[in-house]
mmCIF file of C-alpha atoms in Angstrom:
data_model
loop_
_atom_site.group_PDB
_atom_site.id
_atom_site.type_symbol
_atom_site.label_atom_id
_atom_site.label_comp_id
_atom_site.label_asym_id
_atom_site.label_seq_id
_atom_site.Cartn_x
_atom_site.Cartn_y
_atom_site.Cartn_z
ATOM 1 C CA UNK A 1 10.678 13.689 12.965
ATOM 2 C CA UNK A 2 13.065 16.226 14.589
ATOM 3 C CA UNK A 3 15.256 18.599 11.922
ATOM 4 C CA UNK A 4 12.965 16.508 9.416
ATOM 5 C CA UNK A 5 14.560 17.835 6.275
ATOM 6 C CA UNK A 6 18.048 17.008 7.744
ATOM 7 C CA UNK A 7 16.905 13.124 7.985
ATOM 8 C CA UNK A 8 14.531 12.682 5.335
ATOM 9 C CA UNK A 9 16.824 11.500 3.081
ATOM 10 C CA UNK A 10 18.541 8.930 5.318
ATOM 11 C CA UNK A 11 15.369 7.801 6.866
ATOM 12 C CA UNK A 12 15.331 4.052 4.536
ATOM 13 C CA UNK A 13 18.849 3.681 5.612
ATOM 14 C CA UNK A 14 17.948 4.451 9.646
ATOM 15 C CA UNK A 15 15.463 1.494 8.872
ATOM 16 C CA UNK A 16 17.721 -0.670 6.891
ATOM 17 C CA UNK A 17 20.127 -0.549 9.366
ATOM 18 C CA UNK A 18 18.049 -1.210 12.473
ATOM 19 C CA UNK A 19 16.611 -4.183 10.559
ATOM 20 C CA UNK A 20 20.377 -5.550 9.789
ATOM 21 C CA UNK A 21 20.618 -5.788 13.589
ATOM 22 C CA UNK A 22 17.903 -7.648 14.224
ATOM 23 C CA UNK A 23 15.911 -10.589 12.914
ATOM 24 C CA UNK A 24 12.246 -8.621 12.505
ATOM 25 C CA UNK A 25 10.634 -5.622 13.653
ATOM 26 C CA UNK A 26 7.058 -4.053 13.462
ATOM 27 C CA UNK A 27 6.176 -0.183 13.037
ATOM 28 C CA UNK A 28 6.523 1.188 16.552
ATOM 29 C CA UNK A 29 9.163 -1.268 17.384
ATOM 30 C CA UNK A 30 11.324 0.776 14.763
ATOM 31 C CA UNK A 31 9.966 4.278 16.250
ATOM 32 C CA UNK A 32 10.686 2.994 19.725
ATOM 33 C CA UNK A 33 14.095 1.961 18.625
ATOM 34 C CA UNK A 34 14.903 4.871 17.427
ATOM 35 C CA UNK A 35 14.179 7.240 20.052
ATOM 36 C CA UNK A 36 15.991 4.896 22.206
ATOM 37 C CA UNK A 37 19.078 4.851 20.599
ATOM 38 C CA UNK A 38 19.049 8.526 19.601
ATOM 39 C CA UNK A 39 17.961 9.299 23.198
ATOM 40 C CA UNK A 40 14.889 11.156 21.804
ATOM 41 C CA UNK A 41 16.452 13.255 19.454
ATOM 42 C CA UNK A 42 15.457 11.511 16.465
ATOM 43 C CA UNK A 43 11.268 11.266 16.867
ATOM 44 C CA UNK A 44 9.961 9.068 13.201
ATOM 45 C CA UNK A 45 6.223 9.647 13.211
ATOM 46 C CA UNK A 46 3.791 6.943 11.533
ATOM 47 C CA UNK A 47 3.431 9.216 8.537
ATOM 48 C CA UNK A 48 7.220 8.639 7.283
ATOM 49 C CA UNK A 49 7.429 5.491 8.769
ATOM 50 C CA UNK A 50 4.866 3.703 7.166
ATOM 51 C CA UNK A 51 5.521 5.498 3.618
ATOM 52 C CA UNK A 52 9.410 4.446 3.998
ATOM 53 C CA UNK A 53 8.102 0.502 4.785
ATOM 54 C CA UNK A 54 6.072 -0.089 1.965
ATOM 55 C CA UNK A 55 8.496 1.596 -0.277
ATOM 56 C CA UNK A 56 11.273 -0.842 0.750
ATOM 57 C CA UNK A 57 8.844 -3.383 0.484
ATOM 58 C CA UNK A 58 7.791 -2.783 -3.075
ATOM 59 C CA UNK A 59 11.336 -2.602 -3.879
ATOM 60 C CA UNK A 60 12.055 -5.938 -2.461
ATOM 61 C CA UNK A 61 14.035 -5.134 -0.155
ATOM 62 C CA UNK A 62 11.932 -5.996 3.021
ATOM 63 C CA UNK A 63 9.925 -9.187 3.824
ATOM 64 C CA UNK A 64 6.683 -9.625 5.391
ATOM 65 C CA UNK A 65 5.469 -12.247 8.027
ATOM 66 C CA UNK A 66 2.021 -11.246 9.821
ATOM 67 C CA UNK A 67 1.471 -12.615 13.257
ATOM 68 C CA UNK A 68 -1.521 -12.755 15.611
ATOM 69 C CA UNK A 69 -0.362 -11.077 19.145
ATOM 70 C CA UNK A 70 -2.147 -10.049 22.039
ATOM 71 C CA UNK A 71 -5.913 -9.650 20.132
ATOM 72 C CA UNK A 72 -4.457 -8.205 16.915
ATOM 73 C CA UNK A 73 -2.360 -8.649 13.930
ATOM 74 C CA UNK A 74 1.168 -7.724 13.599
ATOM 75 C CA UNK A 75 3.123 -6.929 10.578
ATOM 76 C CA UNK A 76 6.983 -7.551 11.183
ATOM 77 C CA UNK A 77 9.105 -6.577 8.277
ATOM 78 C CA UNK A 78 12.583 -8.002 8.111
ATOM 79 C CA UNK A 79 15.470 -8.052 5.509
ATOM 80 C CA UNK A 80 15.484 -10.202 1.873
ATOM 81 C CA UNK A 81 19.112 -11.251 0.392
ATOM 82 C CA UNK A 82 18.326 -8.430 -1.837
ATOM 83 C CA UNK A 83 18.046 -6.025 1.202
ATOM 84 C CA UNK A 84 20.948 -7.190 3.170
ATOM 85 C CA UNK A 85 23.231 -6.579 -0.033
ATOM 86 C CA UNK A 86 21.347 -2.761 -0.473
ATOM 87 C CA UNK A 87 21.667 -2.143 3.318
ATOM 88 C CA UNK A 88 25.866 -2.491 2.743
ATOM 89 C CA UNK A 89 25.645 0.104 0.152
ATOM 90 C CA UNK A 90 23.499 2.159 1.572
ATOM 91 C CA UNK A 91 25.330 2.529 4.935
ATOM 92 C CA UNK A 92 29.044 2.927 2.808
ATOM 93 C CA UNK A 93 26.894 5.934 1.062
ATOM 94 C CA UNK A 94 25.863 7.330 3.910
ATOM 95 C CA UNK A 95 29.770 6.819 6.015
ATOM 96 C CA UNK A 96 30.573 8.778 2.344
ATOM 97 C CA UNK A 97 28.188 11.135 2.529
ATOM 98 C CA UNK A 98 29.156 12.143 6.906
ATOM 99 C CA UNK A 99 32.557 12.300 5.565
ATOM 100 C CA UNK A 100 32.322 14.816 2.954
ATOM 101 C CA UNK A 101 29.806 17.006 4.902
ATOM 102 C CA UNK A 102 32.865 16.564 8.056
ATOM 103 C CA UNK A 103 35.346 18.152 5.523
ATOM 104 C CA UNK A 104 32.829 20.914 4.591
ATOM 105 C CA UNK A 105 31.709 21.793 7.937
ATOM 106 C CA UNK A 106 34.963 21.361 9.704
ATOM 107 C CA UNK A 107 37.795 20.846 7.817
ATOM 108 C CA UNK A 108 40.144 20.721 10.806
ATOM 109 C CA UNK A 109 38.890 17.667 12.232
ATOM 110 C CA UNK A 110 38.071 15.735 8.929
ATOM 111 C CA UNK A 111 40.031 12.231 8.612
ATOM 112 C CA UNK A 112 41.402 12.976 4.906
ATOM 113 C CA UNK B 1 2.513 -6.172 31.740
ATOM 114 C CA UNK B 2 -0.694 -4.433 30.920
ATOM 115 C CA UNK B 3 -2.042 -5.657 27.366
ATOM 116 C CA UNK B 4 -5.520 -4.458 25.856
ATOM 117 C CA UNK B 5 -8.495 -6.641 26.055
ATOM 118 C CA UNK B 6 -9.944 -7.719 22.629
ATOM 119 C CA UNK B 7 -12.604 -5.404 22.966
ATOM 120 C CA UNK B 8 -10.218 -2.368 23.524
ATOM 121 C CA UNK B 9 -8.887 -3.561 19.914
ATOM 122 C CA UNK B 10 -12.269 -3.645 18.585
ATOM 123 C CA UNK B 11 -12.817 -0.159 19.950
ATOM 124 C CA UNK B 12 -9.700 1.536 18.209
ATOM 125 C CA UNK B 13 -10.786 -0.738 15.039
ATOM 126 C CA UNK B 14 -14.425 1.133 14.773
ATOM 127 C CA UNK B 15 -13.002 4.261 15.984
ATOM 128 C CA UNK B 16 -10.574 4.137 12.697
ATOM 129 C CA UNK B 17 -12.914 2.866 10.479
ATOM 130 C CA UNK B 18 -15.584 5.888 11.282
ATOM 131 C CA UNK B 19 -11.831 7.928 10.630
ATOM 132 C CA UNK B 20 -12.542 7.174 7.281
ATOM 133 C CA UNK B 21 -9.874 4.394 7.287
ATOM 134 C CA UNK B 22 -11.178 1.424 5.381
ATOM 135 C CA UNK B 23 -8.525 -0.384 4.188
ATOM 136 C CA UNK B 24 -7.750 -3.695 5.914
ATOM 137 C CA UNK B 25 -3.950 -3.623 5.106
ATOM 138 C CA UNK B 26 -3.272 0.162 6.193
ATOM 139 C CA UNK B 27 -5.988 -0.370 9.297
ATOM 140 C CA UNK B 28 -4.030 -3.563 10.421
ATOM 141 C CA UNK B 29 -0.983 -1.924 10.908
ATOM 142 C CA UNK B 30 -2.436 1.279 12.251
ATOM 143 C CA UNK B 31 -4.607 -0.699 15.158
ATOM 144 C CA UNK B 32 -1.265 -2.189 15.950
ATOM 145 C CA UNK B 33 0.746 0.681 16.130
ATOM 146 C CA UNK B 34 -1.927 2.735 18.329
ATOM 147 C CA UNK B 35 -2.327 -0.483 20.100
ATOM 148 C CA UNK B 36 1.222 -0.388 21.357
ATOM 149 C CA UNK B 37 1.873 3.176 22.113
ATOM 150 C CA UNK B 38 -1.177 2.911 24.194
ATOM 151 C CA UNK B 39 0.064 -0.466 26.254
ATOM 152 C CA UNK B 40 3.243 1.661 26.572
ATOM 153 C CA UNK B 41 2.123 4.760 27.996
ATOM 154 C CA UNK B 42 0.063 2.352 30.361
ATOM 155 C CA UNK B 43 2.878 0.634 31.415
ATOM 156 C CA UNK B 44 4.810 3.817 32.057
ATOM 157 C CA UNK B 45 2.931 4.578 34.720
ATOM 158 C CA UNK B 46 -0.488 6.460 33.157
ATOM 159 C CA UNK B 47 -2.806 4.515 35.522
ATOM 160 C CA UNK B 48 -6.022 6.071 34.147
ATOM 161 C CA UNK B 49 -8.719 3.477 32.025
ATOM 162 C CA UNK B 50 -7.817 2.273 28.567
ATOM 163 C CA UNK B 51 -10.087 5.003 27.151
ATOM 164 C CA UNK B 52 -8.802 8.299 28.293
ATOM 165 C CA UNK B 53 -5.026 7.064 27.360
ATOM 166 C CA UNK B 54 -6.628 6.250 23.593
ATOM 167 C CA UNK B 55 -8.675 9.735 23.580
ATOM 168 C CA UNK B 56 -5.347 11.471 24.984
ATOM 169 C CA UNK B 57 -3.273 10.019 22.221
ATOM 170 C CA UNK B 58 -5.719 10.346 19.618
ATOM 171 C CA UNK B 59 -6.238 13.866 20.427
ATOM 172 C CA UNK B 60 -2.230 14.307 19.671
ATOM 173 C CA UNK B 61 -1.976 11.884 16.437
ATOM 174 C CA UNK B 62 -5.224 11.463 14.549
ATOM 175 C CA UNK B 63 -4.319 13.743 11.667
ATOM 176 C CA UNK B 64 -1.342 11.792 11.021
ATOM 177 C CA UNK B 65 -3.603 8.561 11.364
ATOM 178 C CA UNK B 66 -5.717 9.648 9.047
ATOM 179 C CA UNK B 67 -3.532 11.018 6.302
ATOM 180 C CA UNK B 68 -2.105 7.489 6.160
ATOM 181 C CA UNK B 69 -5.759 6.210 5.751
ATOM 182 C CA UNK B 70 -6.394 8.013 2.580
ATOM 183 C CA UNK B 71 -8.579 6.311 0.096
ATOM 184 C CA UNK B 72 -5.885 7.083 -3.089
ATOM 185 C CA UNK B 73 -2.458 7.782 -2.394
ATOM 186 C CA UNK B 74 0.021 8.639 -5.519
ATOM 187 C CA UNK B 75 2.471 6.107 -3.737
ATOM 188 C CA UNK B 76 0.252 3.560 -4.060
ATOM 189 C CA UNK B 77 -1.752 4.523 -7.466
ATOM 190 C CA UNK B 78 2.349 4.654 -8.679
ATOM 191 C CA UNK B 79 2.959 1.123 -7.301
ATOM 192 C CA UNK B 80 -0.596 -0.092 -9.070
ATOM 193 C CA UNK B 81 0.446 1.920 -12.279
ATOM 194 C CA UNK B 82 4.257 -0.235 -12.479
ATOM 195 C CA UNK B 83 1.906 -3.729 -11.683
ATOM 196 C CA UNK B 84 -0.303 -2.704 -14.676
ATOM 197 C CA UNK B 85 2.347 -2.071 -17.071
ATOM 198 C CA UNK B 86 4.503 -5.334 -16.232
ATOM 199 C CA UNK B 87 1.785 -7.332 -16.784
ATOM 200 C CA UNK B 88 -0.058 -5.482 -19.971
ATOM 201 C CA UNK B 89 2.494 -6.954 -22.265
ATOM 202 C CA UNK B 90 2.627 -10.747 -20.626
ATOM 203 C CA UNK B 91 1.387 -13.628 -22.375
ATOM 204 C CA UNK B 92 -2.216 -14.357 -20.390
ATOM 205 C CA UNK B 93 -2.613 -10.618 -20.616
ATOM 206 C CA UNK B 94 -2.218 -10.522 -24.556
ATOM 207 C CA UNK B 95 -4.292 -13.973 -25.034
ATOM 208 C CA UNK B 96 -6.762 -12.627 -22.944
ATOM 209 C CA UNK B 97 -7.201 -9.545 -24.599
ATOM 210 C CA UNK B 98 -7.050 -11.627 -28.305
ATOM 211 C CA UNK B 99 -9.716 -13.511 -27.561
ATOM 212 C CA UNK B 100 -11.999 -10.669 -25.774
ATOM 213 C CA UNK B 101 -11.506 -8.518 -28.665
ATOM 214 C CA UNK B 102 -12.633 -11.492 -31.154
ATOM 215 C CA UNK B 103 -15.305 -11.786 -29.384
ATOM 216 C CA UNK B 104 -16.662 -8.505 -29.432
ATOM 217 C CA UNK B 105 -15.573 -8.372 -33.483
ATOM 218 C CA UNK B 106 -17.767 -11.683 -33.588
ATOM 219 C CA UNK B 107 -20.956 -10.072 -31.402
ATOM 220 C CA UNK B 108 -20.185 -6.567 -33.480
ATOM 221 C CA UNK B 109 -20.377 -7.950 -36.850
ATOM 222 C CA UNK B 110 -22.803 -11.108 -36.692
ATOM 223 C CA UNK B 111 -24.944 -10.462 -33.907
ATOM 224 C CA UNK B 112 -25.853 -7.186 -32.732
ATOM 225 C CA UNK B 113 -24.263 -4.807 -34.916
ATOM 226 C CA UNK B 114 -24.518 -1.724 -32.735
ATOM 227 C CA UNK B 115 -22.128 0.775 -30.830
ATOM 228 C CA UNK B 116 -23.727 1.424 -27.852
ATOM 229 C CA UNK B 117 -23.998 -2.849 -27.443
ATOM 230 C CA UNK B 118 -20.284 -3.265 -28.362
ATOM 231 C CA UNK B 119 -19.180 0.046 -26.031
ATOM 232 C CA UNK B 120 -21.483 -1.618 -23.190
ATOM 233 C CA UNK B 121 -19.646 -5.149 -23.059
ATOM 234 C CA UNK B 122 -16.531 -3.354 -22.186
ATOM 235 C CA UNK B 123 -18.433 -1.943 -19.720
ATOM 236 C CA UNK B 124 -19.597 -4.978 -18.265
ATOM 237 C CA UNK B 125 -16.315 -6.838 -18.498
ATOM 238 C CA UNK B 126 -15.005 -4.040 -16.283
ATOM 239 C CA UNK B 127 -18.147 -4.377 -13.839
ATOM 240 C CA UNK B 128 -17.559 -8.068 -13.356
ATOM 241 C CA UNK B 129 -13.585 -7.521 -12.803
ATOM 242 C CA UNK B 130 -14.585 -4.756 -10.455
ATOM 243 C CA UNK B 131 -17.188 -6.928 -8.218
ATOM 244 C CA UNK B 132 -14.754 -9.503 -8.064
ATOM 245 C CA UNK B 133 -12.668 -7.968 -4.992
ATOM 246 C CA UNK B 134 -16.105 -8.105 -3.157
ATOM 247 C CA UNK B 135 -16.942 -11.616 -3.462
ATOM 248 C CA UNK B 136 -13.626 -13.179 -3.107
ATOM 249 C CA UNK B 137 -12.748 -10.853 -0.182
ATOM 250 C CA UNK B 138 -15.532 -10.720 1.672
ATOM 251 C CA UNK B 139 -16.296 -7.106 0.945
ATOM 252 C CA UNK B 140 -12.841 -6.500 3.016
ATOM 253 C CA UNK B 141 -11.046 -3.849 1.093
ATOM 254 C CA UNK B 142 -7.439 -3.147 0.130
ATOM 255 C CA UNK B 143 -5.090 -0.063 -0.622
ATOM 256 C CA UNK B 144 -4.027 -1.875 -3.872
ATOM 257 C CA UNK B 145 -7.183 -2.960 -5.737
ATOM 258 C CA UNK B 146 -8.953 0.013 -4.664
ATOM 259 C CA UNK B 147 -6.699 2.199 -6.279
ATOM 260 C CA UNK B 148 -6.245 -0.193 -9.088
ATOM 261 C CA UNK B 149 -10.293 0.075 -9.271
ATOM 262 C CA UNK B 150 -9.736 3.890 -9.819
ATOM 263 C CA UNK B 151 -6.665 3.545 -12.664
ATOM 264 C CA UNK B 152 -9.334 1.057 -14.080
ATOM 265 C CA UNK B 153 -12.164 3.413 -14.190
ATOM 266 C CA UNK B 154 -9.814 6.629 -15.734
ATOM 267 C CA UNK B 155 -8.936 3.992 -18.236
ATOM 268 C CA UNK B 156 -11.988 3.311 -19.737
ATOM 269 C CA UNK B 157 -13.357 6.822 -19.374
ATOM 270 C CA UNK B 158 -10.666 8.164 -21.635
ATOM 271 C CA UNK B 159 -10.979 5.103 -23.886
ATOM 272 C CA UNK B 160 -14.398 5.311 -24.226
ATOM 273 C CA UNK B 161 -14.574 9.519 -24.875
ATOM 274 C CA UNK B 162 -12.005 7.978 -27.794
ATOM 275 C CA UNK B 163 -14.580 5.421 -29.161
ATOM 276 C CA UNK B 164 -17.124 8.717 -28.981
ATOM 277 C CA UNK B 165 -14.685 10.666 -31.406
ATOM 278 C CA UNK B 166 -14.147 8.201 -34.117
ATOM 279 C CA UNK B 167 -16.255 6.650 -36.991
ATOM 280 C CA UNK B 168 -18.421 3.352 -35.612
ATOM 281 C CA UNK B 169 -16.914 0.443 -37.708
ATOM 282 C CA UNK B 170 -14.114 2.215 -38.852
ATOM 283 C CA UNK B 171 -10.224 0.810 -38.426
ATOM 284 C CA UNK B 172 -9.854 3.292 -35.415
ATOM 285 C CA UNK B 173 -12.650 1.895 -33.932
ATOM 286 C CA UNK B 174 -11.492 -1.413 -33.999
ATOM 287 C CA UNK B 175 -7.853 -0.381 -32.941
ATOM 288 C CA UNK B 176 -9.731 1.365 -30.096
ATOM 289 C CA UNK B 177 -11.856 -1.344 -29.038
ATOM 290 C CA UNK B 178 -8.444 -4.274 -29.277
ATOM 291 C CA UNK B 179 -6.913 -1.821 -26.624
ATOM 292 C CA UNK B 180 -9.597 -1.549 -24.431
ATOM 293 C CA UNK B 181 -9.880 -5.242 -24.521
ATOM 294 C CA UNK B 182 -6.298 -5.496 -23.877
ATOM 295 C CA UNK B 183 -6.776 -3.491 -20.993
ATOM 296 C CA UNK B 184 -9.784 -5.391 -19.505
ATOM 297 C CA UNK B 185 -7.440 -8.528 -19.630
ATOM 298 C CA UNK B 186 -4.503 -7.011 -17.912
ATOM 299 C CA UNK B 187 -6.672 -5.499 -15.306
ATOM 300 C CA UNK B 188 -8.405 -8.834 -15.037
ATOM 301 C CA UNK B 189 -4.897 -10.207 -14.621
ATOM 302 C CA UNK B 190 -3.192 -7.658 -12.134
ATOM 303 C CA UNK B 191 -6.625 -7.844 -9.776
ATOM 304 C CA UNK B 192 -6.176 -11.884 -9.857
ATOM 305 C CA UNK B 193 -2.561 -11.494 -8.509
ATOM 306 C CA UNK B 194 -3.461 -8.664 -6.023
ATOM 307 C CA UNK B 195 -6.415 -10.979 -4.417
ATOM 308 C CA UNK B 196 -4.367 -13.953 -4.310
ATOM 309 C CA UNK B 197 -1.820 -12.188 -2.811
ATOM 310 C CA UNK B 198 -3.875 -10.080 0.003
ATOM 311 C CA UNK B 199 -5.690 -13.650 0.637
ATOM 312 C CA UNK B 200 -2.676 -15.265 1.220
ATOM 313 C CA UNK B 201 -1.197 -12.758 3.522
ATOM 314 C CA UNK B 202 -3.989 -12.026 5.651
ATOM 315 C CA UNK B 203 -5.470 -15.561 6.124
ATOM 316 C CA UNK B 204 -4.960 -14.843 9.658
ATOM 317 C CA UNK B 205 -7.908 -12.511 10.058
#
């Protein structure tokens, strides 16, 4: 991941968020995704990807369905009640969190 | 659309396996994941033969593959740990453990009336929950039991260099030897849940 300490921290909420959108997603789907949307600045390798998946997983936020496709099995992970709830929070924390660093960095432009 | 042949998938399957990535859950989604960024680059416009595009792209990301492959992983040995604990206190767990622990007070005092016999049938209960995996899965492994294999195995080391310090017969011993039996039920327990669980969500394979 590019600037990897910068994002580290709101890597569960990049995937939260990207799961909110849509109804499941496997692994490199979410890398893919990413890139895409961030135009390649934003590369998540499959070492913090993974990690960050089974985490949210094991915290119940994320479900699991396995599907056979094309000669292999896929694992798409996709949002529980309990995750759809967290993923609200999580993004309000975040908006918080852009905000604050806005008034730091350049108090000028900051909204309040 | 270019999409690999089932032997392609078989390839990358071997190739992670002799990577030293054994685990069936981790490997799944790892096969996938190369899988794809393979059928993508072919379908990008690298018109070379499925096995120079895998070679290129392993040459560029198997030491990231391979660090997720690791055999024990705090993560997961954390995750293990939490199961453990939930269930040490549960109902079946404590029964369990009752009636293990009777029975080794019963084989203790009327029967054999040795140490090394009553520190060996811990020993064996832990074999037996150990082999179970292997028989009910087919010798497949998983991330979780095989950690929960190595919590098991720290367990009774330090339980059993405990039995080693205190006087044979005495009430430590049998305080001891009621934990360990505890333990053996709880891990008997937690591996029940965590085959059930793996069988159920990779039926497919």
């Amino acid at each position: 991941m590019s600037n990897s300490k910068l994002y580290k921290g709101s890597l569960n909420t990049i995937i939260l968020k990207l799961l909110e959108e849509s109804d499941k997603m496997y692994g490199y789907e979410i890398t893919q995704k990413v890139k895409e949307i961030t135009k390649g600045e934003l590369n998540i390798t499959e070492g913090a990807l993974y990690p960050a998946l089974h985490k949210l997983e094991a915290e119940g936020l994320l479900d699991v369905e396995m599907q056979k496709v094309d000669n292999r099995v896929r694992k798409y992970y996709k949002l529980t009640e309990k995750g759809t709830k967290e993923t609200a929070n999580r993004l309000s924390e975040l908006e918080e969190y852009i905000r604050t660093m806005q008034t730091i960095i350049n108090p000028k432009w900051s909204i309040s | 659309m270019k999409k690999l042949t089932k032997e392609d998938i078989q390839f990358i399957d071997r190739y992670l396996s002799n990577s030293g990535i054994h685990y069936e859950d981790v490997k799944i989604e790892l096969i996938d994941h190369v899988a794809s960024a393979i059928e993508c680059r072919m379908n990008n416009g690298d018109e070379r033969t499925f096995y120079y595009v895998f070679k290129e792209y392993m040459i560029e990301n198997k030491a990231l593959l391979e660090k997720q492959g690791k055999p024990y992983q705090w993560k997961t040995l954390k995750s293990v740990l939490k199961m453990f604990i939930s269930n040490l206190f549960s109902i079946k767990s404590l029964i369990g453990g009752l009636l293990l622990f009777i029975g080794l007070w019963f084989f203790n005092n009327f029967l054999y009336e040795k140490y090394t016999f009553t520190a060996l049938s811990i020993s064996w209960t832990l074999f037996i929950i150990s082999i179970i995996p292997f028989v009910k899965l087919r010798k497949k492994k998983y991330s979780f039991i095989g950690n929960l294999l190595l919590f098991d195995a720290l367990l009774y080391y330090l339980g059993f260099c405990f039995l080693d310090t205190v006087e044979y017969n005495s009430t430590a011993f049998y305080i001891a030897l009621c934990m360990l039996s505890l333990f053996c039920a709880t891990s008997f327990k937690t591996m029940s849940y965590l085959i059930t669980f793996y069988k159920k969500r990779f039926q497919l394979i």
